[in-house]
Amino acid sequence: MKNIKAIVFDAYGTLFDVNSAAEKCKEKIGDKWESFANYWRTTQLEYTWLRSLMRRHKDFWQVTEDSLDKSMKAFRINATMKNELLGLYKMLSTYPEVKEVLNKLKEKNYKLAILSNGTPKLLNELVSSNNLNNIFDDIFSIEKVGIYKPDAKVYDIPVKKYKIQKEEIVFLSANTWDVSGGGNYGYSSIWVNRNNGIFDNLDYVPKKEVKNLNQLLDIV
């Protein structure tokens, strides 16, 4: 981890808890809320990959709504909850350590950025609702290139903006496919393994593995 000039974070599942929208409705949804949340997330990701392969792009908010429609039908959740769940998705909570760690990294004078599937509007709303304004130098969205991760065009965005080498970027994601995507592209990728998962076999081994972002402070 030498000569690092920028630290770039995935947003969903890495900084922001994608299950927090459904969790806030767990009394209405019942015991199946977590299974429902995971199904929604998995469907959402599958739709991003399939649309990239088909060259049938929709932005992340439209994909989120489409995947919610399917998930609500699959779990027989009353359609009247749709707007509530979508509203909460715009205000996902951060993981507990995120704000403190980001503030400490800011003091070290790295370039700090988000690189996400989310639309610029969604990402800015998340940053604002979690009081993370003035932390990030840039909030990069895949909408700049019109295709989803793990396409190399996405990972190219911060390299072109900062005019630095790929390996001078530390990239963090909780999604193993995203860690592999960034790593195979050339980033120094770190896996944020919050849930004791198993890493995918996608021709890449993470530079480091951490349980949460606190451990990043000992690495950079």
PDB file of C-alpha atoms in Angstrom:
ATOM      1  CA  MET A   1       0.000   0.000   0.000  1.00  0.00           C
ATOM      2  CA  LYS A   2       2.766   2.430  -0.942  1.00  0.00           C
ATOM      3  CA  ASN A   3       2.377   5.592  -3.001  1.00  0.00           C
ATOM      4  CA  ILE A   4      -1.384   5.720  -2.454  1.00  0.00           C
ATOM      5  CA  LYS A   5      -2.878   8.976  -3.669  1.00  0.00           C
ATOM      6  CA  ALA A   6      -6.627   8.310  -3.547  1.00  0.00           C
ATOM      7  CA  ILE A   7      -9.008   6.170  -1.511  1.00  0.00           C
ATOM      8  CA  VAL A   8     -12.175   5.303  -3.381  1.00  0.00           C
ATOM      9  CA  PHE A   9     -15.221   3.700  -1.776  1.00  0.00           C
ATOM     10  CA  ASP A  10     -18.121   1.760  -3.173  1.00  0.00           C
ATOM     11  CA  ALA A  11     -21.320   3.149  -1.670  1.00  0.00           C
ATOM     12  CA  TYR A  12     -24.036   0.504  -1.332  1.00  0.00           C
ATOM     13  CA  GLY A  13     -23.150  -2.182   1.190  1.00  0.00           C
ATOM     14  CA  THR A  14     -19.776  -0.580   1.912  1.00  0.00           C
ATOM     15  CA  LEU A  15     -20.578   2.846   3.349  1.00  0.00           C
ATOM     16  CA  PHE A  16     -24.375   2.608   3.407  1.00  0.00           C
ATOM     17  CA  ASP A  17     -26.390  -0.310   4.796  1.00  0.00           C
ATOM     18  CA  VAL A  18     -28.580  -1.552   1.937  1.00  0.00           C
ATOM     19  CA  ASN A  19     -30.771  -3.527   4.351  1.00  0.00           C
ATOM     20  CA  SER A  20     -31.606  -0.529   6.514  1.00  0.00           C
ATOM     21  CA  ALA A  21     -34.643   0.466   4.421  1.00  0.00           C
ATOM     22  CA  ALA A  22     -36.385  -2.880   4.953  1.00  0.00           C
ATOM     23  CA  GLU A  23     -35.193  -3.051   8.568  1.00  0.00           C
ATOM     24  CA  LYS A  24     -37.010   0.187   9.351  1.00  0.00           C
ATOM     25  CA  CYS A  25     -40.198  -1.532   8.144  1.00  0.00           C
ATOM     26  CA  LYS A  26     -39.624  -4.864   9.854  1.00  0.00           C
ATOM     27  CA  GLU A  27     -42.677  -4.542  12.092  1.00  0.00           C
ATOM     28  CA  LYS A  28     -44.863  -4.293   8.991  1.00  0.00           C
ATOM     29  CA  ILE A  29     -42.963  -6.856   6.926  1.00  0.00           C
ATOM     30  CA  GLY A  30     -42.478  -9.348   9.756  1.00  0.00           C
ATOM     31  CA  ASP A  31     -39.792 -11.969  10.302  1.00  0.00           C
ATOM     32  CA  LYS A  32     -39.123 -12.253   6.575  1.00  0.00           C
ATOM     33  CA  TRP A  33     -37.803  -8.673   6.367  1.00  0.00           C
ATOM     34  CA  GLU A  34     -34.134  -9.691   6.140  1.00  0.00           C
ATOM     35  CA  SER A  35     -34.722 -12.371   3.509  1.00  0.00           C
ATOM     36  CA  PHE A  36     -36.760  -9.852   1.576  1.00  0.00           C
ATOM     37  CA  ALA A  37     -34.007  -7.224   1.834  1.00  0.00           C
ATOM     38  CA  ASN A  38     -31.375  -9.676   0.591  1.00  0.00           C
ATOM     39  CA  TYR A  39     -33.605 -10.779  -2.293  1.00  0.00           C
ATOM     40  CA  TRP A  40     -34.205  -7.152  -3.290  1.00  0.00           C
ATOM     41  CA  ARG A  41     -30.488  -6.427  -3.261  1.00  0.00           C
ATOM     42  CA  THR A  42     -29.601  -9.554  -5.232  1.00  0.00           C
ATOM     43  CA  THR A  43     -32.261  -8.821  -7.853  1.00  0.00           C
ATOM     44  CA  GLN A  44     -31.097  -5.214  -8.092  1.00  0.00           C
ATOM     45  CA  LEU A  45     -27.520  -6.307  -8.811  1.00  0.00           C
ATOM     46  CA  GLU A  46     -28.606  -8.963 -11.295  1.00  0.00           C
ATOM     47  CA  TYR A  47     -30.560  -6.330 -13.199  1.00  0.00           C
ATOM     48  CA  THR A  48     -27.491  -4.054 -13.418  1.00  0.00           C
ATOM     49  CA  TRP A  49     -25.368  -6.869 -14.855  1.00  0.00           C
ATOM     50  CA  LEU A  50     -28.040  -8.065 -17.265  1.00  0.00           C
ATOM     51  CA  ARG A  51     -28.768  -4.554 -18.524  1.00  0.00           C
ATOM     52  CA  SER A  52     -25.050  -3.964 -19.083  1.00  0.00           C
ATOM     53  CA  LEU A  53     -24.785  -7.174 -21.100  1.00  0.00           C
ATOM     54  CA  MET A  54     -27.925  -6.401 -23.091  1.00  0.00           C
ATOM     55  CA  ARG A  55     -26.915  -2.749 -23.583  1.00  0.00           C
ATOM     56  CA  ARG A  56     -30.341  -1.767 -22.255  1.00  0.00           C
ATOM     57  CA  HIS A  57     -29.326   0.839 -19.702  1.00  0.00           C
ATOM     58  CA  LYS A  58     -31.658   2.199 -17.054  1.00  0.00           C
ATOM     59  CA  ASP A  59     -30.360   4.329 -14.224  1.00  0.00           C
ATOM     60  CA  PHE A  60     -29.930   2.858 -10.755  1.00  0.00           C
ATOM     61  CA  TRP A  61     -33.103   4.364  -9.360  1.00  0.00           C
ATOM     62  CA  GLN A  62     -35.199   2.752 -12.094  1.00  0.00           C
ATOM     63  CA  VAL A  63     -33.394  -0.556 -11.522  1.00  0.00           C
ATOM     64  CA  THR A  64     -34.019  -0.262  -7.790  1.00  0.00           C
ATOM     65  CA  GLU A  65     -37.730   0.274  -8.390  1.00  0.00           C
ATOM     66  CA  ASP A  66     -37.973  -2.578 -10.915  1.00  0.00           C
ATOM     67  CA  SER A  67     -36.205  -4.987  -8.568  1.00  0.00           C
ATOM     68  CA  LEU A  68     -38.428  -3.885  -5.673  1.00  0.00           C
ATOM     69  CA  ASP A  69     -41.543  -4.650  -7.715  1.00  0.00           C
ATOM     70  CA  LYS A  70     -40.362  -8.204  -8.294  1.00  0.00           C
ATOM     71  CA  SER A  71     -39.251  -8.667  -4.682  1.00  0.00           C
ATOM     72  CA  MET A  72     -42.550  -7.462  -3.240  1.00  0.00           C
ATOM     73  CA  LYS A  73     -44.430  -9.915  -5.433  1.00  0.00           C
ATOM     74  CA  ALA A  74     -42.072 -12.751  -4.487  1.00  0.00           C
ATOM     75  CA  PHE A  75     -42.563 -12.105  -0.755  1.00  0.00           C
ATOM     76  CA  ARG A  76     -46.244 -11.137  -1.028  1.00  0.00           C
ATOM     77  CA  ILE A  77     -45.694  -7.718   0.504  1.00  0.00           C
ATOM     78  CA  ASN A  78     -48.591  -5.293   0.199  1.00  0.00           C
ATOM     79  CA  ALA A  79     -48.107  -2.957  -2.773  1.00  0.00           C
ATOM     80  CA  THR A  80     -49.045   0.026  -0.603  1.00  0.00           C
ATOM     81  CA  MET A  81     -45.590  -0.210   1.026  1.00  0.00           C
ATOM     82  CA  LYS A  82     -43.729   0.473  -2.203  1.00  0.00           C
ATOM     83  CA  ASN A  83     -43.428   4.243  -1.835  1.00  0.00           C
ATOM     84  CA  GLU A  84     -42.397   3.930   1.807  1.00  0.00           C
ATOM     85  CA  LEU A  85     -39.601   1.482   0.977  1.00  0.00           C
ATOM     86  CA  LEU A  86     -38.383   3.590  -1.932  1.00  0.00           C
ATOM     87  CA  GLY A  87     -38.385   6.679   0.266  1.00  0.00           C
ATOM     88  CA  LEU A  88     -36.312   4.923   2.897  1.00  0.00           C
ATOM     89  CA  TYR A  89     -33.865   3.695   0.262  1.00  0.00           C
ATOM     90  CA  LYS A  90     -33.017   7.315  -0.449  1.00  0.00           C
ATOM     91  CA  MET A  91     -31.989   7.698   3.209  1.00  0.00           C
ATOM     92  CA  LEU A  92     -30.034   4.516   3.915  1.00  0.00           C
ATOM     93  CA  SER A  93     -28.020   4.597   7.138  1.00  0.00           C
ATOM     94  CA  THR A  94     -24.241   4.425   7.204  1.00  0.00           C
ATOM     95  CA  TYR A  95     -22.487   1.655   9.102  1.00  0.00           C
ATOM     96  CA  PRO A  96     -21.560   2.790  12.647  1.00  0.00           C
ATOM     97  CA  GLU A  97     -17.867   3.529  12.109  1.00  0.00           C
ATOM     98  CA  VAL A  98     -18.081   5.219   8.721  1.00  0.00           C
ATOM     99  CA  LYS A  99     -18.282   8.890   9.625  1.00  0.00           C
ATOM    100  CA  GLU A 100     -15.462   8.815  12.176  1.00  0.00           C
ATOM    101  CA  VAL A 101     -13.131   6.880   9.866  1.00  0.00           C
ATOM    102  CA  LEU A 102     -13.797   9.176   6.924  1.00  0.00           C
ATOM    103  CA  ASN A 103     -13.041  12.238   9.038  1.00  0.00           C
ATOM    104  CA  LYS A 104      -9.726  10.710  10.140  1.00  0.00           C
ATOM    105  CA  LEU A 105      -8.803   9.854   6.551  1.00  0.00           C
ATOM    106  CA  LYS A 106      -9.644  13.402   5.507  1.00  0.00           C
ATOM    107  CA  GLU A 107      -6.969  14.645   7.889  1.00  0.00           C
ATOM    108  CA  LYS A 108      -4.358  12.518   6.050  1.00  0.00           C
ATOM    109  CA  ASN A 109      -4.878  14.487   2.840  1.00  0.00           C
ATOM    110  CA  TYR A 110      -5.764  11.600   0.553  1.00  0.00           C
ATOM    111  CA  LYS A 111      -8.194  12.206  -2.259  1.00  0.00           C
ATOM    112  CA  LEU A 112     -11.435  10.643  -0.987  1.00  0.00           C
ATOM    113  CA  ALA A 113     -14.159   9.618  -3.408  1.00  0.00           C
ATOM    114  CA  ILE A 114     -17.213   7.439  -3.924  1.00  0.00           C
ATOM    115  CA  LEU A 115     -17.465   5.303  -7.077  1.00  0.00           C
ATOM    116  CA  SER A 116     -20.944   3.856  -7.321  1.00  0.00           C
ATOM    117  CA  ASN A 117     -23.708   2.456  -9.482  1.00  0.00           C
ATOM    118  CA  GLY A 118     -25.988   5.068  -7.934  1.00  0.00           C
ATOM    119  CA  THR A 119     -27.159   8.165  -9.771  1.00  0.00           C
ATOM    120  CA  PRO A 120     -25.553  11.496  -8.823  1.00  0.00           C
ATOM    121  CA  LYS A 121     -28.834  12.615  -7.232  1.00  0.00           C
ATOM    122  CA  LEU A 122     -29.184   9.463  -5.116  1.00  0.00           C
ATOM    123  CA  LEU A 123     -25.583   9.579  -3.947  1.00  0.00           C
ATOM    124  CA  ASN A 124     -25.723  13.252  -3.046  1.00  0.00           C
ATOM    125  CA  GLU A 125     -28.921  12.657  -1.068  1.00  0.00           C
ATOM    126  CA  LEU A 126     -27.274   9.802   0.854  1.00  0.00           C
ATOM    127  CA  VAL A 127     -24.197  11.861   1.633  1.00  0.00           C
ATOM    128  CA  SER A 128     -26.321  14.801   2.763  1.00  0.00           C
ATOM    129  CA  SER A 129     -28.804  12.783   4.864  1.00  0.00           C
ATOM    130  CA  ASN A 130     -25.892  11.160   6.736  1.00  0.00           C
ATOM    131  CA  ASN A 131     -24.073  14.467   7.328  1.00  0.00           C
ATOM    132  CA  LEU A 132     -21.062  13.530   5.221  1.00  0.00           C
ATOM    133  CA  ASN A 133     -20.927  16.807   3.334  1.00  0.00           C
ATOM    134  CA  ASN A 134     -17.430  18.204   2.721  1.00  0.00           C
ATOM    135  CA  ILE A 135     -15.823  14.778   3.209  1.00  0.00           C
ATOM    136  CA  PHE A 136     -15.478  13.623  -0.396  1.00  0.00           C
ATOM    137  CA  ASP A 137     -13.464  15.285  -3.117  1.00  0.00           C
ATOM    138  CA  ASP A 138     -15.638  13.591  -5.726  1.00  0.00           C
ATOM    139  CA  ILE A 139     -18.760  11.466  -5.980  1.00  0.00           C
ATOM    140  CA  PHE A 140     -18.402   9.409  -9.150  1.00  0.00           C
ATOM    141  CA  SER A 141     -21.450   7.759 -10.717  1.00  0.00           C
ATOM    142  CA  ILE A 142     -21.520   5.134 -13.451  1.00  0.00           C
ATOM    143  CA  GLU A 143     -23.967   7.422 -15.231  1.00  0.00           C
ATOM    144  CA  LYS A 144     -20.904   9.241 -16.592  1.00  0.00           C
ATOM    145  CA  VAL A 145     -20.176   6.211 -18.814  1.00  0.00           C
ATOM    146  CA  GLY A 146     -23.655   4.665 -19.008  1.00  0.00           C
ATOM    147  CA  ILE A 147     -22.739   1.134 -17.974  1.00  0.00           C
ATOM    148  CA  TYR A 148     -22.577  -0.616 -14.599  1.00  0.00           C
ATOM    149  CA  LYS A 149     -19.733  -2.111 -12.618  1.00  0.00           C
ATOM    150  CA  PRO A 150     -17.672  -4.208 -13.152  1.00  0.00           C
ATOM    151  CA  ASP A 151     -17.097  -2.696 -16.606  1.00  0.00           C
ATOM    152  CA  ALA A 152     -13.592  -1.226 -16.856  1.00  0.00           C
ATOM    153  CA  LYS A 153     -15.013   2.090 -18.108  1.00  0.00           C
ATOM    154  CA  VAL A 154     -16.383   2.673 -14.592  1.00  0.00           C
ATOM    155  CA  TYR A 155     -13.091   2.032 -12.800  1.00  0.00           C
ATOM    156  CA  ASP A 156     -11.383   4.298 -15.314  1.00  0.00           C
ATOM    157  CA  ILE A 157     -13.337   7.364 -14.135  1.00  0.00           C
ATOM    158  CA  PRO A 158     -11.200   8.335 -11.078  1.00  0.00           C
ATOM    159  CA  VAL A 159      -7.941   7.466 -12.843  1.00  0.00           C
ATOM    160  CA  LYS A 160      -8.768   9.921 -15.617  1.00  0.00           C
ATOM    161  CA  LYS A 161      -9.984  12.598 -13.185  1.00  0.00           C
ATOM    162  CA  TYR A 162      -6.948  12.465 -10.889  1.00  0.00           C
ATOM    163  CA  LYS A 163      -4.408  11.654 -13.637  1.00  0.00           C
ATOM    164  CA  ILE A 164      -2.765   8.985 -11.497  1.00  0.00           C
ATOM    165  CA  GLN A 165      -1.824   5.329 -11.929  1.00  0.00           C
ATOM    166  CA  LYS A 166      -4.373   2.591 -11.270  1.00  0.00           C
ATOM    167  CA  GLU A 167      -2.318   1.074  -8.452  1.00  0.00           C
ATOM    168  CA  GLU A 168      -2.190   4.466  -6.691  1.00  0.00           C
ATOM    169  CA  ILE A 169      -5.883   4.044  -5.876  1.00  0.00           C
ATOM    170  CA  VAL A 170      -7.050   2.022  -2.884  1.00  0.00           C
ATOM    171  CA  PHE A 171     -10.539   0.782  -3.642  1.00  0.00           C
ATOM    172  CA  LEU A 172     -12.849  -0.590  -0.959  1.00  0.00           C
ATOM    173  CA  SER A 173     -16.020  -2.584  -1.462  1.00  0.00           C
ATOM    174  CA  ALA A 174     -18.094  -5.052   0.518  1.00  0.00           C
ATOM    175  CA  ASN A 175     -19.101  -6.727  -2.746  1.00  0.00           C
ATOM    176  CA  THR A 176     -16.627  -9.438  -3.765  1.00  0.00           C
ATOM    177  CA  TRP A 177     -17.440  -9.075  -7.465  1.00  0.00           C
ATOM    178  CA  ASP A 178     -16.697  -5.333  -7.182  1.00  0.00           C
ATOM    179  CA  VAL A 179     -13.417  -5.938  -5.345  1.00  0.00           C
ATOM    180  CA  SER A 180     -12.460  -8.337  -8.137  1.00  0.00           C
ATOM    181  CA  GLY A 181     -13.628  -5.917 -10.808  1.00  0.00           C
ATOM    182  CA  GLY A 182     -11.507  -3.102  -9.403  1.00  0.00           C
ATOM    183  CA  GLY A 183      -8.581  -5.401  -8.678  1.00  0.00           C
ATOM    184  CA  ASN A 184      -8.522  -6.958 -12.127  1.00  0.00           C
ATOM    185  CA  TYR A 185      -8.674  -3.432 -13.533  1.00  0.00           C
ATOM    186  CA  GLY A 186      -5.549  -2.511 -11.571  1.00  0.00           C
ATOM    187  CA  TYR A 187      -6.657  -0.953  -8.282  1.00  0.00           C
ATOM    188  CA  SER A 188      -5.234  -1.967  -4.916  1.00  0.00           C
ATOM    189  CA  SER A 189      -8.551  -3.459  -3.821  1.00  0.00           C
ATOM    190  CA  ILE A 190      -9.585  -4.148  -0.220  1.00  0.00           C
ATOM    191  CA  TRP A 191     -12.518  -6.349   0.720  1.00  0.00           C
ATOM    192  CA  VAL A 192     -14.770  -5.040   3.516  1.00  0.00           C
ATOM    193  CA  ASN A 193     -16.008  -8.402   4.791  1.00  0.00           C
ATOM    194  CA  ARG A 194     -18.598  -7.359   7.361  1.00  0.00           C
ATOM    195  CA  ASN A 195     -20.497 -10.657   7.377  1.00  0.00           C
ATOM    196  CA  ASN A 196     -17.777 -13.320   7.349  1.00  0.00           C
ATOM    197  CA  GLY A 197     -18.426 -14.101   3.695  1.00  0.00           C
ATOM    198  CA  ILE A 198     -16.500 -16.246   1.239  1.00  0.00           C
ATOM    199  CA  PHE A 199     -14.628 -14.511  -1.552  1.00  0.00           C
ATOM    200  CA  ASP A 200     -15.574 -15.298  -5.143  1.00  0.00           C
ATOM    201  CA  ASN A 201     -13.228 -17.082  -7.550  1.00  0.00           C
ATOM    202  CA  LEU A 202     -12.826 -14.283 -10.095  1.00  0.00           C
ATOM    203  CA  ASP A 203      -9.069 -14.253 -10.764  1.00  0.00           C
ATOM    204  CA  TYR A 204      -8.259 -11.764  -8.034  1.00  0.00           C
ATOM    205  CA  VAL A 205      -7.098 -11.961  -4.428  1.00  0.00           C
ATOM    206  CA  PRO A 206      -7.736  -8.787  -2.364  1.00  0.00           C
ATOM    207  CA  LYS A 207      -4.699  -6.843  -1.207  1.00  0.00           C
ATOM    208  CA  LYS A 208      -6.261  -6.778   2.249  1.00  0.00           C
ATOM    209  CA  GLU A 209      -9.423  -7.942   4.002  1.00  0.00           C
ATOM    210  CA  VAL A 210     -11.028  -5.922   6.801  1.00  0.00           C
ATOM    211  CA  LYS A 211     -14.074  -6.489   8.996  1.00  0.00           C
ATOM    212  CA  ASN A 212     -14.974  -2.804   9.006  1.00  0.00           C
ATOM    213  CA  LEU A 213     -13.463   0.504   7.988  1.00  0.00           C
ATOM    214  CA  ASN A 214     -11.713   1.034  11.327  1.00  0.00           C
ATOM    215  CA  GLN A 215      -9.056  -1.430  10.197  1.00  0.00           C
ATOM    216  CA  LEU A 216      -8.331   0.716   7.149  1.00  0.00           C
ATOM    217  CA  LEU A 217      -6.688   3.281   9.420  1.00  0.00           C
ATOM    218  CA  ASP A 218      -3.945   0.731  10.216  1.00  0.00           C
ATOM    219  CA  ILE A 219      -3.319   0.052   6.521  1.00  0.00           C
ATOM    220  CA  VAL A 220      -3.017   3.468   4.889  1.00  0.00           C
TER     221      VAL A 220
END
